[in-house]
Amino acid sequence: MSRKRVAVLISGRGSNMAALIEAAKDSSYPAEIALVLSNREDAGGLLVAIAAGIATEVVEHTQFGTDRAGFEGALQATLEKHHIEIVCLAGFMRLLTAEFVGRWQGRILNIHPALLPAFKGLDTHKRALEAGAKVHGATVHFVVPEMDSGPIIAQGAVSILAGDTEEVLAARVLKVEHRIYPLALKLVAEGRVRVENGHCLVDGVRVPDAGAAVPSA
Ligand code: GRF
């Protein structure tokens, strides 16, 4: 089976991007990272991608002002130019419109630093600590127009320990992110993930949403 051509979209340091690049170095991995695309030319991850010999592109959202269609049109053209089949958002800090997301339905993934559906949005580690949660973690999910709400492909949990600071917890979760993103992309690239009634089935077995049990008040 030919390897799927993947674009990783970043805005920052790109450690999840690096984890995907690392996984894809194995020739038996079912996807290749064909492109790293950033909306910021100063994203640190671009240098990491260049050093790894991966094609990079920058589409700066600021060039488009309030013209979101223009920005997304440029994103789409760049993805098409590189014959991309799957898109992985990895710390990509722009919300995408329903039109763009719809075009990539079932082929666009995101990683979120919490056990969804708990703690959607920003500052997840701080909020988990403030809520007194005992478990926390990360989620890879398909992207849908509503933020952090798509079908869950894979999750990884960590314990929250006494004395944890936001930074310590973030580092513990990040290690999990770097494990589950390559795993989730592998499952999708191998065609083993199906969405039924808003939930993912992997090899026909429904993925449980671990975060449903996390207090997130
Ligand atoms: C990660 O915590 C990811 O879950 C979130 O943004 C952060 C990006 O980090 N969406 P990196 O750029 O992958 O290091």
Short mmCIF file of C-alpha atoms and ligand atoms in Angstrom, two decimals:
data_model
loop_
_atom_site.label_atom_id
_atom_site.label_comp_id
_atom_site.label_asym_id
_atom_site.label_seq_id
_atom_site.Cartn_x
_atom_site.Cartn_y
_atom_site.Cartn_z
CA MET A 1 0.00 0.00 0.00
CA SER A 2 1.37 3.44 -0.85
CA ARG A 3 2.08 5.77 2.01
CA LYS A 4 -0.41 8.58 2.53
CA ARG A 5 0.92 12.08 1.90
CA VAL A 6 0.48 14.11 5.09
CA ALA A 7 0.78 17.84 5.76
CA VAL A 8 1.42 18.97 9.32
CA LEU A 9 0.10 22.47 10.04
CA ILE A 10 1.91 24.35 12.79
CA SER A 11 2.14 27.79 14.34
CA GLY A 12 4.91 27.26 16.89
CA ARG A 13 7.67 25.01 18.18
CA GLY A 14 6.34 21.89 16.47
CA SER A 15 7.19 19.15 18.94
CA ASN A 16 4.19 17.08 17.84
CA MET A 17 5.24 17.68 14.23
CA ALA A 18 8.69 16.36 15.16
CA ALA A 19 7.11 13.25 16.72
CA LEU A 20 5.18 12.61 13.49
CA ILE A 21 8.32 13.13 11.38
CA GLU A 22 10.19 10.69 13.61
CA ALA A 23 7.48 8.03 13.34
CA ALA A 24 7.32 8.41 9.57
CA LYS A 25 11.05 7.76 9.22
CA ASP A 26 10.18 4.08 9.56
CA SER A 27 9.46 2.89 6.02
CA SER A 28 6.72 0.59 7.32
CA TYR A 29 4.81 3.58 8.75
CA PRO A 30 1.76 4.10 6.50
CA ALA A 31 2.19 7.87 6.09
CA GLU A 32 4.94 10.20 4.97
CA ILE A 33 5.24 13.80 6.12
CA ALA A 34 5.24 15.46 2.72
CA LEU A 35 4.80 19.04 3.91
CA VAL A 36 5.02 21.23 7.00
CA LEU A 37 2.88 24.32 6.58
CA SER A 38 2.92 27.25 8.96
CA ASN A 39 0.83 30.38 9.22
CA ARG A 40 3.80 32.14 10.84
CA GLU A 41 7.20 32.45 9.28
CA ASP A 42 8.82 32.58 12.74
CA ALA A 43 7.41 29.19 13.83
CA GLY A 44 10.32 27.29 15.38
CA GLY A 45 9.06 24.01 13.95
CA LEU A 46 9.91 25.17 10.42
CA LEU A 47 13.63 24.93 11.17
CA VAL A 48 13.18 21.45 12.61
CA ALA A 49 11.30 20.38 9.47
CA ILE A 50 13.93 21.87 7.15
CA ALA A 51 16.68 20.09 9.10
CA ALA A 52 14.75 16.84 8.60
CA GLY A 53 14.61 17.45 4.85
CA ILE A 54 10.84 18.03 4.75
CA ALA A 55 9.25 20.53 2.35
CA THR A 56 7.98 23.63 4.16
CA GLU A 57 5.61 26.41 3.17
CA VAL A 58 4.40 29.53 4.94
CA VAL A 59 0.96 31.02 4.37
CA GLU A 60 0.77 34.02 6.66
CA HIS A 61 -2.75 34.74 7.82
CA THR A 62 -1.82 38.36 8.49
CA GLN A 63 -1.40 38.90 4.74
CA PHE A 64 -5.11 38.27 4.34
CA GLY A 65 -6.48 40.60 7.06
CA THR A 66 -10.07 39.62 7.72
CA ASP A 67 -10.35 37.67 4.46
CA ARG A 68 -10.59 34.15 5.89
CA ALA A 69 -11.71 32.70 2.57
CA GLY A 70 -8.59 34.13 0.98
CA PHE A 71 -6.36 32.64 3.68
CA GLU A 72 -8.00 29.23 3.44
CA GLY A 73 -7.92 29.35 -0.35
CA ALA A 74 -4.16 29.83 -0.14
CA LEU A 75 -3.89 26.95 2.36
CA GLN A 76 -5.93 24.71 0.09
CA ALA A 77 -3.86 25.61 -2.98
CA THR A 78 -0.66 24.82 -1.07
CA LEU A 79 -2.02 21.46 0.09
CA GLU A 80 -3.07 20.61 -3.46
CA LYS A 81 0.29 21.66 -4.87
CA HIS A 82 1.91 19.05 -2.61
CA HIS A 83 -0.77 16.39 -3.35
CA ILE A 84 -1.70 16.12 0.32
CA GLU A 85 -4.15 13.41 1.38
CA ILE A 86 -4.29 13.88 5.17
CA VAL A 87 -3.89 17.06 7.23
CA CYS A 88 -2.60 17.00 10.82
CA LEU A 89 -3.07 20.16 12.88
CA ALA A 90 -0.33 20.32 15.49
CA GLY A 91 -0.44 23.52 17.49
CA PHE A 92 -1.97 25.36 14.52
CA MET A 93 -3.48 28.43 16.16
CA ARG A 94 -6.10 29.42 13.58
CA LEU A 95 -9.72 28.36 13.60
CA LEU A 96 -10.80 26.90 10.27
CA THR A 97 -14.17 27.52 8.66
CA ALA A 98 -16.83 24.87 8.16
CA GLU A 99 -16.19 25.07 4.44
CA PHE A 100 -12.50 24.22 4.73
CA VAL A 101 -13.08 21.54 7.37
CA GLY A 102 -15.89 20.03 5.28
CA ARG A 103 -13.57 19.68 2.32
CA TRP A 104 -11.20 17.60 4.48
CA GLN A 105 -13.82 15.68 6.41
CA GLY A 106 -12.40 12.43 7.79
CA ARG A 107 -8.93 13.44 6.59
CA ILE A 108 -8.09 16.25 9.04
CA LEU A 109 -6.86 15.51 12.56
CA ASN A 110 -6.01 17.68 15.57
CA ILE A 111 -4.28 17.11 18.87
CA HIS A 112 -5.67 18.73 21.99
CA PRO A 113 -3.91 18.79 25.37
CA ALA A 114 -6.80 17.45 27.49
CA LEU A 115 -9.03 14.43 27.74
CA LEU A 116 -11.88 15.67 25.57
CA PRO A 117 -14.73 16.37 26.03
CA ALA A 118 -13.21 17.85 29.21
CA PHE A 119 -11.36 21.16 28.86
CA LYS A 120 -11.95 22.30 25.32
CA GLY A 121 -10.17 25.52 24.34
CA LEU A 122 -7.05 27.11 25.82
CA ASP A 123 -5.18 26.89 29.15
CA THR A 124 -6.20 23.28 29.63
CA HIS A 125 -3.52 22.38 32.19
CA LYS A 126 -4.29 25.38 34.39
CA ARG A 127 -7.99 24.64 34.23
CA ALA A 128 -7.52 20.94 35.02
CA LEU A 129 -5.48 21.86 38.11
CA GLU A 130 -8.03 24.45 39.22
CA ALA A 131 -10.87 21.97 38.78
CA GLY A 132 -9.10 19.48 41.02
CA ALA A 133 -9.10 16.82 38.30
CA LYS A 134 -7.21 13.65 39.19
CA VAL A 135 -6.59 12.58 35.62
CA HIS A 136 -5.72 14.62 32.58
CA GLY A 137 -4.22 13.85 29.21
CA ALA A 138 -4.41 14.42 25.50
CA THR A 139 -6.74 13.63 22.63
CA VAL A 140 -6.36 13.18 18.90
CA HIS A 141 -9.64 13.75 17.10
CA PHE A 142 -11.05 14.42 13.68
CA VAL A 143 -11.66 18.12 13.12
CA VAL A 144 -15.23 19.31 12.76
CA PRO A 145 -16.40 22.92 12.48
CA GLU A 146 -17.08 23.16 16.22
CA MET A 147 -13.78 23.59 18.09
CA ASP A 148 -12.29 20.55 19.89
CA SER A 149 -15.46 18.55 19.32
CA GLY A 150 -14.82 16.00 16.59
CA PRO A 151 -14.86 12.20 16.89
CA ILE A 152 -12.09 10.95 19.16
CA ILE A 153 -9.48 8.70 17.54
CA ALA A 154 -7.08 8.17 20.45
CA GLN A 155 -6.52 9.42 23.97
CA GLY A 156 -3.78 9.07 26.54
CA ALA A 157 -4.21 9.77 30.25
CA VAL A 158 -1.80 10.94 32.94
CA SER A 159 -2.29 11.27 36.68
CA ILE A 160 -2.31 14.71 38.22
CA LEU A 161 0.09 14.52 41.16
CA ALA A 162 0.21 16.52 44.38
CA GLY A 163 2.30 19.63 43.88
CA ASP A 164 1.97 19.64 40.09
CA THR A 165 2.42 23.04 38.49
CA GLU A 166 1.02 23.94 35.11
CA GLU A 167 4.49 23.50 33.56
CA VAL A 168 5.15 20.10 35.14
CA LEU A 169 1.73 18.85 34.09
CA ALA A 170 2.12 20.24 30.57
CA ALA A 171 5.42 18.38 30.15
CA ARG A 172 3.86 15.11 31.35
CA VAL A 173 0.95 15.51 28.93
CA LEU A 174 3.25 16.46 26.05
CA LYS A 175 5.05 13.11 26.31
CA VAL A 176 1.68 11.42 25.88
CA GLU A 177 0.86 13.67 22.92
CA HIS A 178 4.04 12.54 21.19
CA ARG A 179 2.96 8.91 21.60
CA ILE A 180 -0.68 9.13 20.62
CA TYR A 181 -0.44 11.41 17.57
CA PRO A 182 1.73 9.01 15.55
CA LEU A 183 -0.52 6.15 16.67
CA ALA A 184 -3.72 7.94 15.63
CA LEU A 185 -2.29 8.99 12.26
CA LYS A 186 -1.19 5.41 11.63
CA LEU A 187 -4.71 4.12 12.29
CA VAL A 188 -6.25 6.71 9.97
CA ALA A 189 -3.65 6.21 7.22
CA GLU A 190 -4.27 2.46 7.35
CA GLY A 191 -7.99 3.07 6.90
CA ARG A 192 -8.83 1.41 10.20
CA VAL A 193 -10.92 4.28 11.58
CA ARG A 194 -14.60 4.68 10.71
CA VAL A 195 -16.94 7.35 12.04
CA GLU A 196 -20.44 6.31 13.01
CA ASN A 197 -22.92 8.67 14.69
CA GLY A 198 -20.13 11.05 15.65
CA HIS A 199 -17.94 8.38 17.25
CA CYS A 200 -14.86 6.64 15.94
CA LEU A 201 -14.63 2.90 15.57
CA VAL A 202 -11.13 1.45 15.28
CA ASP A 203 -11.13 -1.96 13.67
CA GLY A 204 -14.88 -1.94 14.32
CA VAL A 205 -14.58 -1.24 18.07
CA ARG A 206 -15.90 2.04 19.43
CA VAL A 207 -13.29 4.36 21.00
CA PRO A 208 -14.39 5.34 24.52
CA ASP A 209 -14.24 9.04 25.40
CA ALA A 210 -12.16 8.87 28.56
CA GLY A 211 -12.68 12.53 29.35
CA ALA A 212 -16.40 12.08 29.85
CA ALA A 213 -15.57 11.04 33.42
CA VAL A 214 -13.28 14.02 34.18
CA PRO A 215 -14.75 16.84 36.26
CA SER A 216 -14.21 20.00 34.25
CA ALA A 217 -16.27 22.60 36.09
C1 GRF B 1 0.30 20.97 22.01
O1 GRF B 1 0.11 20.95 23.40
C2 GRF B 1 -0.97 20.61 21.30
O2 GRF B 1 -1.73 19.67 22.00
C3 GRF B 1 -1.70 21.91 21.22
O3 GRF B 1 -0.70 22.87 20.99
C4 GRF B 1 0.53 22.39 21.51
C5 GRF B 1 1.49 22.42 20.36
O4 GRF B 1 2.79 22.05 20.77
N1 GRF B 1 -2.71 21.86 20.22
P1 GRF B 1 3.87 21.68 19.69
O5 GRF B 1 3.99 22.88 18.75
O6 GRF B 1 3.43 20.46 18.99
O7 GRF B 1 5.13 21.48 20.47
#
